[in-house]
């Protein structure tokens, strides 16, 4: 691996079995899920009980689709083996779990309340059991990035994991432009990981411009906004800072998804939806910047395909599951610079 050094740290699995039922966001189908302890070295595996126990490990190469969710593998009917895995993967990663067997009787995992909090509650109920070994943690030596138009995500060398995410929904004022930064620690990285350090503001802006992700003049102030957010990160734990943030969308986005046969299981009970003026329904936000925090949750779920968060500062702007996964595949390959075309799904 030319651009990455690796290190190991302690990992965990579940101490007991837990179960949950719910409805898939896109399929609208009911599904039962059973989380059981895994074995060291086997990572997270998705087992389809309705397909005779067909099993698939969660890995960067297993991703088959990234439209509005992350899906793994292909079943006999052409649908994914496991779809919308990102919230569960984020909860496992945020808990330090590197091995788990996920049994499900349909393709899509349940959305539950739209966040990772219900998954985290199940994990807390099951408890943790230490493993004798854990995945290797990737630590890039130079910047790695994926981009499309003005959207991008980049992994910058860092002393410890940090995630910084920016979004801009333009005329949809309830969301608008938001930035959120979080220093990953404890379960999301590794027991005994190096102390967390916020990235210096000037370094972040310079690296974004150097990689060509932001114009040198920075006319929209994106590099400056990213750098400001990164220099004042949230240091609360995953369970308090990230897990409760719910999935969200706009009325235009929901209409387009419905037209494409997606979000058939979505409702205002499990998602935040806004028009150009206000949020629909009467459910209050859990955080002022809940949308940016939820995008960070999605990013963690996709990075979890690496086994644990990389020792890097991941900065994203207007990114998507497609860009997240391209970055993950580039990091897994050990290559530096821009992700190759083959890394995109």
Tab-separated table of C-alpha atoms in Angstrom:
chain	number	residue	atom	x	y	z
A	1	UNK	CA	0.000	0.000	0.000
A	2	UNK	CA	1.956	2.982	-1.274
A	3	UNK	CA	-0.164	5.743	0.292
A	4	UNK	CA	-1.281	4.115	3.530
A	5	UNK	CA	0.283	2.793	6.667
A	6	UNK	CA	-1.706	0.363	8.781
A	7	UNK	CA	-2.141	-0.264	12.481
A	8	UNK	CA	-4.235	-2.556	14.619
A	9	UNK	CA	-6.216	-1.857	17.763
A	10	UNK	CA	-8.660	-3.762	19.905
A	11	UNK	CA	-12.059	-4.720	18.482
A	12	UNK	CA	-15.388	-5.899	19.881
A	13	UNK	CA	-18.425	-7.942	18.967
A	14	UNK	CA	-21.842	-8.332	20.581
A	15	UNK	CA	-22.102	-10.194	23.869
A	16	UNK	CA	-25.611	-11.532	23.117
A	17	UNK	CA	-28.317	-11.684	20.440
A	18	UNK	CA	-30.830	-8.878	19.797
A	19	UNK	CA	-33.695	-8.550	17.317
A	20	UNK	CA	-35.788	-5.798	15.752
A	21	UNK	CA	-38.501	-5.472	13.099
A	22	UNK	CA	-39.337	-2.510	10.913
A	23	UNK	CA	-40.006	-1.210	7.414
A	24	UNK	CA	-37.438	-0.493	4.707
A	25	UNK	CA	-37.199	3.126	3.569
A	26	UNK	CA	-37.148	2.454	-0.166
A	27	UNK	CA	-38.932	-0.901	-0.496
A	28	UNK	CA	-41.652	-0.240	2.057
A	29	UNK	CA	-41.378	-3.925	2.984
A	30	UNK	CA	-41.405	-5.227	6.529
A	31	UNK	CA	-38.189	-6.930	7.630
A	32	UNK	CA	-36.950	-8.745	10.720
A	33	UNK	CA	-33.306	-8.333	11.724
A	34	UNK	CA	-31.288	-10.378	14.191
A	35	UNK	CA	-27.849	-9.184	15.343
A	36	UNK	CA	-25.607	-11.971	16.630
A	37	UNK	CA	-21.974	-12.124	17.809
A	38	UNK	CA	-19.318	-12.391	15.118
A	39	UNK	CA	-15.833	-13.895	15.068
A	40	UNK	CA	-12.543	-12.009	14.923
A	41	UNK	CA	-11.346	-11.487	11.384
A	42	UNK	CA	-14.761	-12.051	9.768
A	43	UNK	CA	-16.002	-8.464	9.974
A	44	UNK	CA	-19.687	-7.624	9.562
A	45	UNK	CA	-21.621	-10.208	7.539
A	46	UNK	CA	-25.166	-9.942	6.180
A	47	UNK	CA	-26.998	-13.281	6.121
A	48	UNK	CA	-30.288	-13.594	4.215
A	49	UNK	CA	-32.444	-16.112	6.090
A	50	UNK	CA	-35.028	-15.956	3.275
A	51	UNK	CA	-32.363	-17.034	0.772
A	52	UNK	CA	-31.167	-20.171	2.498
A	53	UNK	CA	-28.580	-18.406	4.639
A	54	UNK	CA	-26.714	-16.712	1.791
A	55	UNK	CA	-23.946	-14.659	3.411
A	56	UNK	CA	-22.059	-11.566	2.257
A	57	UNK	CA	-19.304	-9.658	4.087
A	58	UNK	CA	-19.611	-5.874	4.265
A	59	UNK	CA	-16.631	-4.537	2.329
A	60	UNK	CA	-15.845	-1.741	-0.140
A	61	UNK	CA	-15.857	-4.182	-3.053
A	62	UNK	CA	-19.305	-5.517	-2.109
A	63	UNK	CA	-21.081	-2.208	-2.784
A	64	UNK	CA	-23.377	-2.544	-5.788
A	65	UNK	CA	-25.535	0.577	-5.636
A	66	UNK	CA	-25.351	4.027	-4.020
A	67	UNK	CA	-28.524	5.853	-5.046
A	68	UNK	CA	-29.978	7.408	-1.858
A	69	UNK	CA	-28.486	4.567	0.208
A	70	UNK	CA	-25.650	2.059	0.235
A	71	UNK	CA	-26.438	-1.463	-0.975
A	72	UNK	CA	-24.297	-4.590	-0.998
A	73	UNK	CA	-24.171	-7.549	-3.374
A	74	UNK	CA	-26.869	-8.937	-5.647
A	75	UNK	CA	-29.563	-11.452	-4.813
A	76	UNK	CA	-31.022	-14.041	-7.219
A	77	UNK	CA	-33.821	-11.694	-8.299
A	78	UNK	CA	-31.399	-8.903	-9.126
A	79	UNK	CA	-32.168	-6.833	-6.040
A	80	UNK	CA	-29.335	-6.075	-3.584
A	81	UNK	CA	-28.332	-8.687	-1.017
A	82	UNK	CA	-28.539	-5.988	1.685
A	83	UNK	CA	-29.743	-2.426	1.161
A	84	UNK	CA	-29.651	0.777	3.233
A	85	UNK	CA	-26.940	-0.634	5.491
A	86	UNK	CA	-25.361	2.693	6.441
A	87	UNK	CA	-27.221	3.470	9.694
A	88	UNK	CA	-26.542	0.049	11.200
A	89	UNK	CA	-22.949	0.114	9.964
A	90	UNK	CA	-22.477	3.526	11.600
A	91	UNK	CA	-23.899	2.275	14.903
A	92	UNK	CA	-21.611	-0.775	14.855
A	93	UNK	CA	-18.592	1.369	14.022
A	94	UNK	CA	-19.538	3.960	16.631
A	95	UNK	CA	-19.671	1.185	19.228
A	96	UNK	CA	-16.280	-0.241	18.269
A	97	UNK	CA	-17.814	-3.426	16.868
A	98	UNK	CA	-15.652	-4.947	14.147
A	99	UNK	CA	-17.384	-8.335	13.865
A	100	UNK	CA	-21.129	-9.057	13.779
A	101	UNK	CA	-23.566	-11.325	11.946
A	102	UNK	CA	-26.651	-9.494	10.657
A	103	UNK	CA	-29.486	-11.889	9.817
A	104	UNK	CA	-32.391	-10.444	7.809
A	105	UNK	CA	-35.375	-11.932	5.992
A	106	UNK	CA	-35.653	-9.277	3.251
A	107	UNK	CA	-33.220	-7.163	1.269
A	108	UNK	CA	-33.581	-3.807	2.972
A	109	UNK	CA	-32.804	-3.020	6.581
A	110	UNK	CA	-35.497	-1.121	8.501
A	111	UNK	CA	-35.298	2.661	8.733
A	112	UNK	CA	-36.674	2.655	12.296
A	113	UNK	CA	-36.791	6.310	13.435
A	114	UNK	CA	-34.476	7.471	10.633
A	115	UNK	CA	-31.360	7.668	12.787
A	116	UNK	CA	-28.795	5.279	14.255
A	117	UNK	CA	-30.098	5.706	17.804
A	118	UNK	CA	-32.403	2.624	17.783
A	119	UNK	CA	-29.525	0.483	16.498
A	120	UNK	CA	-27.293	1.870	19.224
A	121	UNK	CA	-29.933	1.010	21.833
A	122	UNK	CA	-30.016	-2.578	20.570
A	123	UNK	CA	-26.229	-2.771	20.755
A	124	UNK	CA	-26.297	-1.413	24.302
A	125	UNK	CA	-28.907	-4.051	25.159
A	126	UNK	CA	-26.714	-6.826	23.731
A	127	UNK	CA	-23.529	-5.577	25.386
A	128	UNK	CA	-19.979	-5.806	24.060
A	129	UNK	CA	-17.493	-8.662	24.128
A	130	UNK	CA	-13.786	-8.101	23.355
A	131	UNK	CA	-12.142	-9.832	20.400
A	132	UNK	CA	-8.561	-11.122	20.300
A	133	UNK	CA	-7.863	-9.086	17.154
A	134	UNK	CA	-9.365	-6.309	15.065
A	135	UNK	CA	-9.194	-4.816	11.550
A	136	UNK	CA	-6.212	-2.780	10.460
A	137	UNK	CA	-6.724	0.976	10.628
A	138	UNK	CA	-5.847	2.812	7.427
A	139	UNK	CA	-3.732	5.951	7.758
A	140	UNK	CA	-3.179	7.738	4.421
A	141	UNK	CA	0.165	9.481	3.957
A	142	UNK	CA	-1.184	11.922	1.352
A	143	UNK	CA	-4.572	13.327	0.377
A	144	UNK	CA	-7.094	11.005	-1.292
A	145	UNK	CA	-10.341	12.310	-2.763
A	146	UNK	CA	-13.448	11.662	-4.850
A	147	UNK	CA	-15.418	14.396	-6.591
A	148	UNK	CA	-18.184	15.226	-9.040
A	149	UNK	CA	-18.945	18.773	-10.197
A	150	UNK	CA	-18.768	20.941	-7.055
A	151	UNK	CA	-19.300	18.006	-4.656
A	152	UNK	CA	-16.350	16.210	-3.080
A	153	UNK	CA	-14.975	14.230	-0.161
A	154	UNK	CA	-11.300	14.050	0.771
A	155	UNK	CA	-9.186	12.167	3.305
A	156	UNK	CA	-6.311	14.271	4.641
A	157	UNK	CA	-3.440	12.864	6.730
A	158	UNK	CA	-4.103	13.510	10.420
A	159	UNK	CA	-2.981	12.481	13.882
A	160	UNK	CA	-6.429	11.077	14.715
A	161	UNK	CA	-9.821	10.608	13.017
A	162	UNK	CA	-11.882	13.721	12.382
A	163	UNK	CA	-14.939	14.198	10.151
A	164	UNK	CA	-16.038	17.579	8.774
A	165	UNK	CA	-19.164	17.829	6.599
A	166	UNK	CA	-20.709	20.718	4.700
A	167	UNK	CA	-24.052	20.837	2.900
A	168	UNK	CA	-25.856	23.546	0.918
A	169	UNK	CA	-29.514	23.155	-0.044
A	170	UNK	CA	-29.859	26.602	-1.581
A	171	UNK	CA	-33.442	27.826	-1.635
A	172	UNK	CA	-34.570	25.269	0.947
A	173	UNK	CA	-34.059	27.699	3.807
A	174	UNK	CA	-34.785	25.313	6.724
A	175	UNK	CA	-31.605	23.427	5.759
A	176	UNK	CA	-29.626	26.099	3.933
A	177	UNK	CA	-25.846	25.854	4.314
A	178	UNK	CA	-24.495	23.949	7.312
A	179	UNK	CA	-21.119	22.684	8.503
A	180	UNK	CA	-20.433	20.181	11.257
A	181	UNK	CA	-17.153	18.725	12.489
A	182	UNK	CA	-16.587	15.846	14.896
A	183	UNK	CA	-13.514	14.273	16.407
A	184	UNK	CA	-13.931	10.517	16.269
A	185	UNK	CA	-12.837	8.686	19.375
A	186	UNK	CA	-13.582	5.715	21.632
A	187	UNK	CA	-15.573	3.008	19.848
A	188	UNK	CA	-15.632	4.687	16.457
A	189	UNK	CA	-11.862	4.496	16.172
A	190	UNK	CA	-10.169	2.112	18.555
A	191	UNK	CA	-9.470	1.573	22.216
A	192	UNK	CA	-6.106	3.110	22.971
A	193	UNK	CA	-6.139	5.321	19.864
A	194	UNK	CA	-4.002	8.431	19.759
A	195	UNK	CA	-5.440	11.550	21.424
A	196	UNK	CA	-7.808	13.546	19.242
A	197	UNK	CA	-6.473	16.732	17.662
A	198	UNK	CA	-8.491	19.305	15.733
A	199	UNK	CA	-6.982	20.129	12.341
A	200	UNK	CA	-5.432	23.607	12.086
A	201	UNK	CA	-7.670	25.996	10.140
A	202	UNK	CA	-4.979	27.206	7.737
A	203	UNK	CA	-3.829	23.673	6.913
A	204	UNK	CA	-7.318	22.480	5.984
A	205	UNK	CA	-8.041	25.380	3.626
A	206	UNK	CA	-4.634	25.079	1.971
A	207	UNK	CA	-4.995	21.335	1.422
A	208	UNK	CA	-8.463	21.675	-0.113
A	209	UNK	CA	-7.161	24.287	-2.537
A	210	UNK	CA	-3.982	22.302	-3.256
A	211	UNK	CA	-6.048	19.227	-4.196
A	212	UNK	CA	-8.032	21.349	-6.660
A	213	UNK	CA	-11.311	20.717	-4.841
A	214	UNK	CA	-11.824	24.419	-4.182
A	215	UNK	CA	-10.645	27.285	-6.445
A	216	UNK	CA	-7.681	29.240	-5.093
A	217	UNK	CA	-9.803	32.388	-4.806
A	218	UNK	CA	-12.453	30.402	-2.900
A	219	UNK	CA	-15.239	32.707	-4.196
A	220	UNK	CA	-17.986	30.871	-2.299
A	221	UNK	CA	-15.983	30.642	0.906
A	222	UNK	CA	-16.182	26.837	0.999
A	223	UNK	CA	-12.574	26.235	2.043
A	224	UNK	CA	-12.809	28.922	4.705
A	225	UNK	CA	-16.085	27.507	6.046
A	226	UNK	CA	-14.654	23.986	6.155
A	227	UNK	CA	-11.549	25.203	7.928
A	228	UNK	CA	-13.546	27.169	10.518
A	229	UNK	CA	-15.737	24.160	11.280
A	230	UNK	CA	-12.746	21.823	11.475
A	231	UNK	CA	-10.957	24.065	13.948
A	232	UNK	CA	-13.882	23.878	16.401
A	233	UNK	CA	-15.040	20.241	16.293
A	234	UNK	CA	-17.617	18.592	18.525
A	235	UNK	CA	-15.940	16.146	20.901
A	236	UNK	CA	-19.073	14.482	22.308
A	237	UNK	CA	-19.360	10.720	21.900
A	238	UNK	CA	-20.974	9.092	18.864
A	239	UNK	CA	-24.130	8.265	20.836
A	240	UNK	CA	-24.716	11.875	21.841
A	241	UNK	CA	-23.416	13.792	18.833
A	242	UNK	CA	-24.170	11.657	15.759
A	243	UNK	CA	-26.490	8.689	16.360
A	244	UNK	CA	-29.725	10.653	17.047
A	245	UNK	CA	-29.564	12.679	13.789
A	246	UNK	CA	-32.372	11.604	11.454
A	247	UNK	CA	-32.508	11.183	7.702
A	248	UNK	CA	-33.872	14.216	5.894
A	249	UNK	CA	-34.946	15.526	2.519
A	250	UNK	CA	-36.795	18.223	0.631
A	251	UNK	CA	-40.271	18.103	-0.893
A	252	UNK	CA	-38.692	18.196	-4.358
A	253	UNK	CA	-36.320	15.365	-3.487
A	254	UNK	CA	-39.073	13.210	-2.030
A	255	UNK	CA	-41.254	13.748	-5.123
A	256	UNK	CA	-38.392	12.740	-7.425
A	257	UNK	CA	-37.641	9.666	-5.316
A	258	UNK	CA	-41.308	8.613	-5.353
A	259	UNK	CA	-41.367	8.986	-9.137
A	260	UNK	CA	-38.376	6.636	-9.287
A	261	UNK	CA	-40.127	4.064	-7.094
A	262	UNK	CA	-38.056	4.869	-4.004
A	263	UNK	CA	-38.796	5.966	-0.385
A	264	UNK	CA	-41.982	3.868	-0.406
A	265	UNK	CA	-41.565	3.262	3.329
A	266	UNK	CA	-40.764	6.841	4.303
A	267	UNK	CA	-42.973	9.086	6.416
A	268	UNK	CA	-42.707	12.108	8.667
A	269	UNK	CA	-42.441	9.650	11.564
A	270	UNK	CA	-39.026	8.490	10.384
A	271	UNK	CA	-37.643	11.380	8.318
A	272	UNK	CA	-37.331	15.156	8.339
A	273	UNK	CA	-38.805	16.819	5.244
A	274	UNK	CA	-38.897	20.523	4.431
A	275	UNK	CA	-40.213	22.802	1.710
A	276	UNK	CA	-38.590	26.134	0.926
A	277	UNK	CA	-39.977	27.769	4.056
A	278	UNK	CA	-40.418	25.307	6.911
A	279	UNK	CA	-40.137	21.744	8.156
A	280	UNK	CA	-43.257	19.631	7.614
A	281	UNK	CA	-45.001	18.024	10.576
A	282	UNK	CA	-44.616	18.927	14.216
A	283	UNK	CA	-41.510	16.975	15.239
A	284	UNK	CA	-38.795	19.303	16.589
A	285	UNK	CA	-35.198	19.094	15.432
A	286	UNK	CA	-32.895	17.167	17.740
A	287	UNK	CA	-30.004	19.481	16.794
A	288	UNK	CA	-29.905	22.884	15.132
A	289	UNK	CA	-27.617	21.319	12.485
A	290	UNK	CA	-29.312	17.902	12.404
A	291	UNK	CA	-29.059	17.521	8.586
A	292	UNK	CA	-25.273	18.041	8.590
A	293	UNK	CA	-24.942	15.634	11.513
A	294	UNK	CA	-26.998	13.036	9.648
A	295	UNK	CA	-24.749	13.354	6.596
A	296	UNK	CA	-21.839	12.717	8.974
A	297	UNK	CA	-23.671	9.616	10.220
A	298	UNK	CA	-24.053	8.380	6.631
A	299	UNK	CA	-20.365	9.034	6.021
A	300	UNK	CA	-19.404	7.008	9.106
A	301	UNK	CA	-21.612	4.146	7.901
A	302	UNK	CA	-19.821	4.096	4.551
A	303	UNK	CA	-16.356	4.461	6.090
A	304	UNK	CA	-17.231	1.508	8.337
A	305	UNK	CA	-16.814	-0.707	5.270
A	306	UNK	CA	-13.081	-0.312	5.996
A	307	UNK	CA	-13.535	-2.000	9.397
A	308	UNK	CA	-13.042	1.180	11.438
A	309	UNK	CA	-12.620	4.888	10.809
A	310	UNK	CA	-9.328	5.679	9.083
A	311	UNK	CA	-6.742	7.759	10.891
A	312	UNK	CA	-7.445	10.772	8.705
A	313	UNK	CA	-9.379	14.003	8.557
A	314	UNK	CA	-12.296	13.345	6.200
A	315	UNK	CA	-13.749	16.577	4.804
A	316	UNK	CA	-16.890	16.385	2.652
A	317	UNK	CA	-18.936	18.990	0.810
A	318	UNK	CA	-22.308	18.265	-0.818
A	319	UNK	CA	-21.190	14.652	-1.089
A	320	UNK	CA	-23.252	11.475	-1.503
A	321	UNK	CA	-23.037	7.742	-0.899
A	322	UNK	CA	-21.500	7.463	-4.374
A	323	UNK	CA	-18.636	9.782	-3.448
A	324	UNK	CA	-18.276	8.289	0.046
A	325	UNK	CA	-17.867	4.807	-1.419
A	326	UNK	CA	-15.445	5.980	-4.116
A	327	UNK	CA	-13.268	7.456	-1.363
A	328	UNK	CA	-13.543	4.271	0.697
A	329	UNK	CA	-12.469	2.164	-2.284
A	330	UNK	CA	-9.571	4.503	-3.020
A	331	UNK	CA	-8.436	4.333	0.614
A	332	UNK	CA	-8.710	0.543	0.580
A	333	UNK	CA	-6.558	0.394	-2.558
A	334	UNK	CA	-3.785	2.365	-0.857
A	335	UNK	CA	-3.567	4.809	-3.757
A	336	UNK	CA	-3.188	8.553	-3.327
A	337	UNK	CA	-4.745	11.455	-5.205
A	338	UNK	CA	-8.048	11.310	-7.060
A	339	UNK	CA	-10.171	8.166	-6.977
A	340	UNK	CA	-10.093	6.181	-10.216
A	341	UNK	CA	-13.193	5.778	-12.377
A	342	UNK	CA	-13.459	2.151	-11.254
A	343	UNK	CA	-13.881	3.256	-7.643
A	344	UNK	CA	-17.255	4.895	-8.389
A	345	UNK	CA	-20.511	2.904	-8.133
